[in-house]
Structure formats: C-alpha cells, structure tokens
Coordinates of C-alpha atoms and ligand atoms in Angstrom, one line a residue:
M41 CA 87.8 -32.7 -140.3
K42 CA 87.6 -29.0 -141.3
K43 CA 90.9 -27.3 -140.2
I44 CA 91.0 -23.6 -139.3
G45 CA 94.1 -21.5 -138.7
V46 CA 93.8 -18.6 -136.3
A47 CA 96.0 -15.7 -135.4
L48 CA 95.9 -13.8 -132.1
L49 CA 96.7 -10.1 -132.1
G50 CA 98.0 -9.7 -128.5
L51 CA 99.0 -12.1 -125.8
G52 CA 97.9 -10.1 -122.8
T53 CA 95.3 -11.3 -120.3
V54 CA 92.5 -12.1 -122.7
G55 CA 94.8 -13.1 -125.5
F56 CA 96.4 -15.7 -123.4
G57 CA 93.1 -16.8 -121.9
T58 CA 91.9 -17.5 -125.4
Y59 CA 95.1 -19.3 -126.3
K60 CA 94.7 -21.5 -123.2
I61 CA 91.1 -22.4 -123.9
L62 CA 91.8 -23.2 -127.6
T63 CA 94.7 -25.4 -126.5
D64 CA 93.1 -27.0 -123.4
N65 CA 89.8 -27.6 -125.1
K66 CA 91.1 -28.5 -128.6
A67 CA 90.1 -32.1 -128.5
E68 CA 86.7 -31.3 -127.0
I69 CA 86.0 -28.7 -129.6
E70 CA 86.9 -31.1 -132.4
K71 CA 84.6 -33.8 -130.9
K72 CA 81.7 -31.5 -130.3
H73 CA 81.9 -29.2 -133.3
G74 CA 83.8 -31.2 -135.9
V75 CA 86.4 -28.5 -136.5
S76 CA 90.1 -28.4 -135.7
I77 CA 91.2 -24.9 -134.6
E78 CA 94.9 -24.2 -134.6
V79 CA 96.7 -21.1 -133.4
K80 CA 99.1 -20.4 -136.3
H81 CA 100.5 -17.0 -135.3
I82 CA 100.5 -14.5 -132.4
L83 CA 101.4 -10.8 -132.6
E84 CA 103.0 -9.6 -129.4
K85 CA 105.5 -6.7 -128.7
N86 CA 106.5 -7.8 -125.2
P87 CA 109.4 -10.3 -125.7
K88 CA 108.9 -11.6 -122.1
R89 CA 105.4 -12.9 -122.8
A90 CA 106.5 -16.2 -124.5
E91 CA 108.5 -17.1 -121.4
E92 CA 105.8 -15.9 -119.0
T93 CA 103.0 -17.9 -120.8
G94 CA 105.0 -20.9 -122.0
V95 CA 103.8 -20.3 -125.6
N96 CA 106.1 -21.5 -128.3
P97 CA 108.2 -18.4 -129.2
R98 CA 108.2 -19.5 -132.8
L99 CA 104.5 -18.6 -133.0
I100 CA 105.2 -15.0 -132.0
S101 CA 106.3 -12.0 -134.0
T102 CA 105.6 -8.3 -134.2
D103 CA 104.9 -8.1 -137.9
I104 CA 101.2 -8.1 -139.0
N105 CA 102.3 -9.1 -142.5
N106 CA 103.0 -12.6 -141.1
V107 CA 99.3 -12.8 -140.4
I108 CA 98.0 -11.1 -143.6
N109 CA 100.1 -13.1 -145.9
D110 CA 99.6 -16.5 -144.4
P111 CA 96.9 -18.3 -146.4
E112 CA 96.4 -20.9 -143.7
I113 CA 95.1 -18.2 -141.3
S114 CA 91.4 -17.5 -141.9
I115 CA 90.3 -16.0 -138.6
V116 CA 92.1 -13.2 -136.7
A117 CA 91.2 -12.4 -133.1
E118 CA 92.2 -9.0 -131.7
F119 CA 93.1 -8.2 -128.1
F120 CA 95.1 -5.0 -128.4
G121 CA 92.3 -2.6 -127.1
G122 CA 92.3 1.0 -128.1
I123 CA 91.9 2.3 -131.7
E124 CA 95.3 2.1 -133.4
P125 CA 97.0 -0.1 -134.5
A126 CA 94.0 -2.5 -133.9
R127 CA 91.8 -0.7 -136.5
S128 CA 94.4 -0.7 -139.3
Y129 CA 95.4 -4.3 -138.7
L130 CA 91.8 -5.5 -138.7
I131 CA 91.0 -3.6 -141.8
A132 CA 94.0 -5.1 -143.5
C133 CA 92.9 -8.6 -142.4
L134 CA 89.3 -8.1 -143.6
K135 CA 90.7 -6.8 -147.0
A136 CA 92.7 -10.0 -147.2
G137 CA 89.5 -12.0 -146.7
K138 CA 90.2 -13.0 -143.2
S139 CA 87.3 -13.0 -140.7
I140 CA 87.8 -11.0 -137.5
V141 CA 86.9 -11.6 -133.9
T142 CA 87.2 -8.7 -131.5
A143 CA 86.9 -8.0 -127.8
N144 CA 87.5 -4.3 -128.4
K145 CA 84.3 -2.5 -127.6
E146 CA 85.7 1.0 -128.1
L147 CA 87.0 0.2 -131.5
F148 CA 84.0 -1.8 -132.6
S149 CA 81.4 0.8 -131.4
K150 CA 83.3 3.6 -133.3
H151 CA 84.3 1.7 -136.5
W152 CA 81.6 -0.9 -137.0
A153 CA 80.4 0.7 -140.2
E154 CA 83.9 0.9 -141.6
F155 CA 84.6 -2.8 -140.9
N156 CA 81.3 -3.8 -142.4
E157 CA 82.0 -1.9 -145.6
V158 CA 85.4 -3.6 -146.1
A159 CA 83.9 -7.0 -145.1
E160 CA 81.1 -6.7 -147.6
E161 CA 83.6 -6.3 -150.4
S162 CA 85.9 -9.1 -149.3
G163 CA 83.2 -11.5 -148.0
A164 CA 84.9 -11.9 -144.6
G165 CA 83.0 -12.2 -141.3
I166 CA 82.9 -10.0 -138.2
Y167 CA 82.3 -11.3 -134.7
F168 CA 82.3 -9.4 -131.5
E169 CA 80.6 -11.5 -128.8
A170 CA 83.5 -10.7 -126.4
S171 CA 83.2 -7.0 -126.8
C172 CA 80.1 -6.8 -124.6
M173 CA 79.8 -8.4 -121.1
G174 CA 82.8 -10.7 -121.4
G175 CA 81.6 -14.3 -121.2
V176 CA 77.9 -13.5 -121.1
P177 CA 76.5 -14.6 -124.6
I178 CA 74.4 -11.5 -125.1
V179 CA 75.4 -10.8 -128.7
R180 CA 74.3 -14.3 -129.8
T181 CA 71.2 -14.0 -127.7
L182 CA 70.2 -10.8 -129.5
T183 CA 71.2 -12.0 -133.0
A184 CA 70.3 -15.6 -133.0
G185 CA 68.0 -16.2 -130.0
L186 CA 65.1 -13.8 -130.1
Q187 CA 64.1 -13.7 -133.7
G188 CA 60.4 -13.9 -132.7
D189 CA 60.4 -10.7 -130.8
N190 CA 60.7 -7.0 -131.2
I191 CA 63.0 -5.8 -128.5
L192 CA 61.5 -3.0 -126.5
S193 CA 64.3 -2.4 -124.0
I194 CA 67.6 -3.6 -122.8
A195 CA 69.1 -2.7 -119.5
G196 CA 71.8 -4.0 -117.2
I197 CA 75.1 -3.8 -115.5
F198 CA 77.7 -3.9 -118.3
N199 CA 80.9 -2.9 -116.4
G200 CA 82.5 -5.1 -113.8
T201 CA 84.9 -2.5 -112.4
T202 CA 82.2 -0.1 -111.3
N203 CA 80.0 -2.9 -110.0
Y204 CA 82.9 -4.1 -108.0
I205 CA 83.5 -0.6 -106.6
L206 CA 79.8 0.0 -105.8
T207 CA 79.4 -3.4 -104.2
N208 CA 82.4 -3.0 -101.9
M209 CA 81.4 0.6 -100.9
A210 CA 77.9 -0.6 -100.1
D211 CA 78.6 -3.9 -98.4
N212 CA 81.9 -3.3 -96.8
G213 CA 81.9 0.5 -96.3
E214 CA 85.1 0.8 -98.3
E215 CA 86.4 4.0 -99.9
Y216 CA 86.0 4.6 -103.6
G217 CA 89.7 5.1 -104.3
A218 CA 90.9 2.0 -102.5
V219 CA 88.4 -0.3 -104.2
L220 CA 89.2 1.1 -107.6
K221 CA 92.9 0.4 -107.0
R222 CA 92.0 -3.2 -106.2
A223 CA 89.8 -3.5 -109.3
Q224 CA 92.9 -2.4 -111.3
D225 CA 95.1 -4.9 -109.5
L226 CA 92.6 -7.7 -110.2
G227 CA 92.7 -6.8 -113.9
Y228 CA 89.0 -5.8 -114.2
A229 CA 89.7 -2.1 -115.0
E230 CA 90.6 -0.6 -118.4
A231 CA 94.1 0.7 -118.9
N232 CA 92.7 4.2 -118.2
P233 CA 90.1 3.5 -115.5
S234 CA 88.2 6.6 -116.5
A235 CA 86.8 4.4 -119.2
D236 CA 85.1 2.4 -116.5
V237 CA 84.2 4.9 -113.8
D238 CA 83.1 7.7 -116.2
G239 CA 80.8 5.3 -118.0
F240 CA 82.5 5.2 -121.4
D241 CA 83.0 1.4 -121.3
S242 CA 79.3 0.8 -120.6
M243 CA 78.4 3.4 -123.3
Y244 CA 80.4 1.5 -126.0
K245 CA 78.8 -1.8 -125.0
L246 CA 75.3 -0.2 -124.9
S247 CA 75.8 1.3 -128.4
I248 CA 76.7 -2.1 -129.8
L249 CA 73.9 -4.0 -128.0
A250 CA 71.1 -1.5 -128.5
S251 CA 71.9 -1.2 -132.2
L252 CA 71.6 -5.0 -132.4
A253 CA 68.5 -5.1 -130.2
F254 CA 66.6 -2.4 -132.2
N255 CA 68.1 -3.1 -135.6
K256 CA 68.9 0.7 -135.7
K257 CA 72.2 2.4 -135.2
V258 CA 72.4 3.8 -131.6
P259 CA 75.5 6.0 -132.0
L260 CA 77.7 7.1 -129.1
N261 CA 76.6 10.7 -129.5
K262 CA 73.0 9.7 -128.8
I263 CA 73.8 8.1 -125.5
Y264 CA 73.5 10.2 -122.3
R265 CA 76.4 9.3 -120.0
E266 CA 77.3 9.8 -116.4
G267 CA 79.8 7.8 -114.3
I268 CA 80.2 6.9 -110.7
S269 CA 83.1 9.2 -109.7
K270 CA 80.8 11.7 -107.9
I271 CA 78.9 9.0 -106.0
S272 CA 79.3 9.3 -102.2
K273 CA 78.9 6.8 -99.5
E274 CA 76.3 9.1 -98.0
D275 CA 74.0 8.4 -100.9
I276 CA 74.6 4.7 -100.9
E277 CA 73.7 4.6 -97.2
R278 CA 70.6 6.9 -97.5
G279 CA 69.5 4.7 -100.5
K280 CA 69.6 1.6 -98.3
D281 CA 67.1 3.3 -95.9
F282 CA 64.6 3.4 -98.8
G283 CA 65.3 -0.2 -99.9
Y284 CA 67.6 0.7 -102.8
T285 CA 71.0 -0.6 -104.1
L286 CA 73.1 1.7 -106.3
K287 CA 74.2 0.4 -109.6
L288 CA 75.8 1.8 -112.8
I289 CA 73.0 1.0 -115.2
A290 CA 73.2 1.0 -119.0
M291 CA 69.7 1.1 -120.6
A292 CA 68.1 1.7 -123.9
K293 CA 64.4 1.7 -124.7
N294 CA 62.7 1.7 -128.1
K295 CA 59.1 2.7 -127.5
G296 CA 58.5 4.9 -130.5
K297 CA 61.8 6.8 -130.1
I298 CA 65.1 5.4 -128.9
D299 CA 66.4 6.6 -125.5
A300 CA 69.8 5.3 -124.5
R301 CA 71.7 6.2 -121.3
V302 CA 74.4 5.2 -118.9
H303 CA 74.2 6.5 -115.3
P304 CA 74.1 5.5 -111.7
M305 CA 70.6 4.4 -110.6
F306 CA 69.0 3.2 -107.5
V307 CA 67.5 -0.3 -108.0
E308 CA 64.9 -1.7 -105.7
N309 CA 66.4 -4.5 -103.6
S310 CA 63.7 -6.9 -104.8
H311 CA 64.8 -6.4 -108.5
P312 CA 67.2 -9.1 -109.7
L313 CA 69.8 -6.5 -110.9
A314 CA 70.2 -5.4 -107.3
S315 CA 71.7 -8.7 -106.3
V316 CA 74.3 -8.6 -109.1
K317 CA 77.4 -8.2 -107.0
S318 CA 81.1 -7.7 -107.4
S319 CA 82.5 -7.8 -110.9
F320 CA 79.5 -9.7 -112.3
N321 CA 77.5 -8.3 -115.2
A322 CA 73.8 -8.9 -116.0
V323 CA 71.3 -7.8 -118.6
V324 CA 67.5 -7.8 -118.8
I325 CA 66.1 -7.9 -122.4
E326 CA 62.4 -7.1 -122.8
G327 CA 60.8 -8.7 -125.9
D328 CA 57.2 -8.0 -127.0
N329 CA 56.4 -11.7 -127.0
V330 CA 58.8 -13.4 -124.6
G331 CA 58.7 -10.7 -121.9
D332 CA 61.8 -10.4 -119.8
V333 CA 64.9 -12.5 -120.4
M334 CA 67.9 -12.1 -118.0
L335 CA 71.5 -13.1 -118.5
Y336 CA 74.1 -13.1 -115.7
G337 CA 77.8 -13.9 -115.6
R338 CA 81.4 -12.7 -115.6
G339 CA 81.8 -9.6 -117.7
A340 CA 85.6 -9.4 -117.5
G341 CA 88.7 -11.5 -117.0
D342 CA 91.0 -13.8 -119.0
L343 CA 88.9 -17.0 -119.2
P344 CA 85.4 -15.6 -119.3
T345 CA 86.2 -13.1 -122.1
G346 CA 88.4 -15.8 -123.7
S347 CA 85.4 -18.1 -123.6
A348 CA 83.4 -15.6 -125.7
V349 CA 86.3 -15.2 -128.2
V350 CA 86.6 -18.9 -128.6
S351 CA 82.8 -19.1 -129.0
D352 CA 83.1 -16.6 -131.9
I353 CA 86.0 -18.4 -133.5
V354 CA 84.1 -21.8 -133.4
Y355 CA 80.9 -20.1 -134.6
C356 CA 82.7 -18.3 -137.4
A357 CA 84.5 -21.5 -138.4
L358 CA 81.2 -23.3 -138.8
Q359 CA 79.5 -20.7 -141.0
K360 CA 78.9 -21.2 -144.7
E361 CA 77.9 -17.6 -145.3
Y362 CA 78.7 -14.8 -142.9
K363 CA 75.9 -12.6 -141.6
R364 CA 76.9 -9.0 -141.0
F365 CA 74.9 -6.5 -139.1
G366 CA 74.9 -3.0 -140.6
F367 CA 72.5 -0.2 -139.9
K368 CA 71.4 2.8 -141.9
K369 CA 72.0 6.2 -140.4
E370 CA 68.9 7.2 -138.5
S371 CA 67.7 10.8 -138.3
D372 CA 67.6 12.9 -135.1
K373 CA 63.9 12.4 -134.8
D374 CA 64.4 8.7 -134.1
Y375 CA 65.9 9.5 -130.7
A376 CA 64.1 10.7 -127.6
T377 CA 64.9 14.1 -126.2
D378 CA 63.4 13.6 -122.7
F379 CA 63.4 10.8 -120.2
V380 CA 60.8 9.8 -117.6
S381 CA 62.0 8.3 -114.3
K382 CA 61.6 8.4 -110.5
Y383 CA 64.3 10.4 -108.8
Y384 CA 66.2 10.6 -105.5
I385 CA 67.4 14.2 -104.8
R386 CA 69.6 15.1 -101.8
M387 CA 70.1 18.7 -100.8
T388 CA 71.5 20.7 -97.9
V389 CA 69.3 23.5 -96.8
D390 CA 68.9 26.1 -94.0
D391 CA 67.1 24.4 -91.1
K392 CA 64.4 27.1 -90.6
S393 CA 60.7 27.7 -91.1
G394 CA 59.4 28.1 -94.7
V395 CA 62.3 26.3 -96.4
L396 CA 60.3 23.2 -97.3
A397 CA 57.4 25.3 -98.6
K398 CA 59.7 27.2 -100.9
I399 CA 61.3 24.0 -102.3
A400 CA 57.9 22.3 -102.6
G401 CA 56.6 25.3 -104.4
V402 CA 59.2 25.1 -107.1
F403 CA 58.7 21.4 -107.6
G404 CA 54.9 22.0 -107.9
K405 CA 55.5 24.8 -110.5
Y406 CA 57.2 22.2 -112.8
E407 CA 54.7 19.4 -112.0
V408 CA 57.3 17.5 -110.1
S409 CA 55.5 15.4 -107.5
I410 CA 57.1 14.5 -104.2
N411 CA 56.6 10.9 -103.1
S412 CA 58.4 11.0 -99.8
M413 CA 60.9 13.0 -97.9
H414 CA 63.5 12.3 -95.2
Q415 CA 65.2 15.1 -93.2
K416 CA 68.5 14.7 -91.2
P417 CA 69.6 17.6 -89.1
L418 CA 73.3 18.5 -89.5
S419 CA 75.4 20.8 -87.4
G420 CA 75.6 24.5 -88.2
G421 CA 71.9 25.1 -88.6
V422 CA 71.5 23.2 -91.8
S423 CA 69.6 20.0 -92.7
S424 CA 70.2 17.3 -95.3
I425 CA 66.9 16.4 -97.0
V426 CA 66.3 13.6 -99.4
F427 CA 63.3 13.8 -101.7
L428 CA 61.9 10.8 -103.5
I429 CA 60.1 12.1 -106.6
H430 CA 57.3 10.3 -108.5
E431 CA 57.8 9.5 -112.1
T432 CA 58.4 12.7 -114.0
S433 CA 60.1 14.2 -117.0
E434 CA 63.8 14.8 -116.8
L435 CA 63.4 18.2 -118.5
N436 CA 61.0 19.3 -115.7
I437 CA 63.3 18.0 -113.0
N438 CA 66.2 19.9 -114.5
K439 CA 64.2 23.2 -114.7
A440 CA 63.1 22.7 -111.0
I441 CA 66.6 22.0 -109.8
A442 CA 67.9 25.1 -111.7
E443 CA 65.3 27.2 -109.9
I444 CA 65.9 25.6 -106.5
K445 CA 69.6 26.4 -106.8
S446 CA 68.7 30.1 -107.0
L447 CA 66.8 30.0 -103.6
N448 CA 68.8 31.6 -100.8
V449 CA 67.8 28.9 -98.4
L450 CA 69.7 26.3 -100.4
K451 CA 73.3 25.4 -99.6
E452 CA 73.8 22.6 -102.1
V453 CA 72.1 20.1 -104.3
D454 CA 74.3 17.2 -103.3
A455 CA 73.0 14.4 -105.5
L456 CA 70.4 13.6 -108.1
I457 CA 70.1 9.9 -108.8
R458 CA 67.5 8.3 -111.0
I459 CA 65.5 5.3 -109.7
F460 CA 65.3 2.2 -112.0
Ligands
HSE795 N1 86.8 -2.9 -117.8 C1 85.8 -3.7 -118.2 C2 84.9 -4.0 -117.0 C3 86.4 -5.0 -118.7 O1 85.2 -3.6 -115.9 O2 83.8 -4.5 -117.2 C4 85.4 -5.8 -119.6 O3 84.9 -5.1 -120.7

C-alpha cells in the first residue's frame, strides 16, 4: 500500500482535529482509499500541548528544518493562521518539493500566486479546501464537480461567527457584544474578531472561491466590504416586519464584469439562505447549465475543518500529477463599478408636513423608486421611516442619500441595507 508521511504545522484546535481524524480513521482511509497516511512530525511552540492532547511528545518540535529535511514527509498541513511564519515555512516546504495543505484563508488569498510560482518549479501540489467554509467541500465542487458549467454567480454565508451573532440577536434578542464573546469562547472567532465582524474573513474566502468559480483572479482590492458591527437590533426587528432575515452575505457575479462584495443583506425568509442558522455556512452556486447548486454545513471548528484538511491530504496523496490553479492578472475593466440591488433605508426625520415630499423628491431626481414605506413615530417630534427601494443602481442610491443628508428635515440616515 502507498505510504504517505505528513507533517502538521500547529497543534491548536484544527491541527489537533486533523490529527485525531487521521489517527481515528487511519484504518478506514486505508481500506477505502488504499493509502496509508502517517503523521511523522508536528511543529508546536506550546510545550503543554503534547500533554493536553495526548500526542506522543517525540513527534513534536519547534524546528521547521525537521520537516523540510525529512524525506519521508511529502505533505505538510499548516494551521498557524496569519501570514508569518506560515508563509516562509510553506514556501520552504514547496521548494523542497513537499505538497502543502492549508486552512489559512488570509495567507492563501494574499499569497496564492507566490505559492503557485514556487510549486510550478518544484512540482509540488497546493490544496486549500479547508481555507473556505470549513468542512463544506466547496473548493472541490468548484474545481472538480462543475466542469460542464460556466459559473455565473456564487453567494453565501461564509463566516460562522457573524452568522452565530446575527442568529442570536434575531432569534433570542441578545446583545451583539455578549454573543460575540460567546462565539469567541466556542472557538468560532478568529484571534482578532475584527477579521470576522468587519467582513475580512468572508472577503478572503470570497476572493479564493470567486477566482476559482470564474477562472479569473478576484483580488482583495476589488471586493467591496462592510461588516456587521454597525448592525442594530432595531433593523433586525424592522426587517422581520417585512419578512426578511439579516445575514452577512459574500457574493460575486460574473455577468460580463465581475462584481464581488461582502456586506450585510436582508434575505427573504423563503430563501434557503435565510434558514442557515448559528455557526453554519452555506453557499449557492449558479451555473449556466446546472442552475443553482447549494451546499450547507459547518464552516468552522476542529473536526469539520479537520475533515476538509484530511480530505485534501488523501486527495493529494492519490494524485499522479498535481493540478494548480493560477490566474493571469486581469485589467480594471474586468470588474464592475456599480451594483444593482433592492435596498432598505431607515432614517430619522422631523415629523411634520412636507418632509416625505422632500425626501421622495430627491429619490425621484436620481431615479430611485420607492417600493414601500413604514413610519414609526418617536418621541420629541421625530419619526423613524423605513423605505424599501425597488432595484436600483448603488451609484444613484449613494447620490440620493448624500443629498437627503443635506435636507434640514433629516436627523439621521440610520441604516442602509441591501436586499438579496
Ligand atoms: N472565524 C471563522 C468563522 C472560522 O467564524 O467562520 C472559519 O474560517
């Protein structure tokens, strides 16, 4: 039977999850896939981890050279997170002809081209299923499951922490800060939770997945990004009145030009994405022949993410020739500069005659068409108004909002939320 030696860089949550799956399922993997995978070395700085995890301390060191110089190790799986030293270590492994498996979305979305260049020279493979949506096999679906289609769009919930926060705010009336703290305690959140709540994590994943989907590089600087930190319970509740659930959506479309974005969106309750709760992730891929395909599952955690890493290790171990995905630099004209959506806009205004006419006048000037409106009187002579806007250009919405902000009847534009 083919024997493959593996090194794990890191024995944290996902590193140990991977170790556990490789150990517990060793016999099953051998029986099913005809390959024997053995963990030969683990890099870990924390001396307590061997005792905490029960891993043989003789497998553990802090010196990457023990990995690079071991000819029995052919696959290196990385769990450090962040950029350095993960980047340098993986480059050194690729140079040494070892294939890499990474769960590190930030590193991979930023350094994919560099890894490819080195791997092209050494002939090593690069696998990154676990970098996007944890245990959901989205990378393999895009690269090896939809060859008959041009992918027109990809959209979903790519971040478990923010989905956990939004679900608990909506369903249990909890406060943002308290739920975020619990998401951290549960191990869903990134080391710096700003990566989750400000949309960076979703943006990294979108860059990787949209590039694969469209076979064109979708760089980070072409992705519009807004997080959930300014979302209020008031908007979640008002959205419910219109039949909407609030989600942090990552979406990219390639309909002539590529438009890629991460921001909160109201999703109609009848849409399958609206029922994706807690830390679960989901993605809808639209192909020109197959139509919509949806995947759903756990996007974070030790065993779900470990499952994706092990899938990559087994997949890599069985390849005769590695396929790498590299993209030419696109030009600016390949990316859209405007976006069309329906909108929810909440504003606080003076509660007196003529106010609505003034606001409607500005919307009309920029061809922004109001679908419906809901007014709630507040104390102090002001009202809170929610406008639902028909599909319109974001450039026009922005111009209208800028002008409305200059009206003396306006107190505040409290929220502008796109509708999926
Ligand atoms: N912080 C990430 C999330 C972990 O909440 O989805 C998985 O990438």
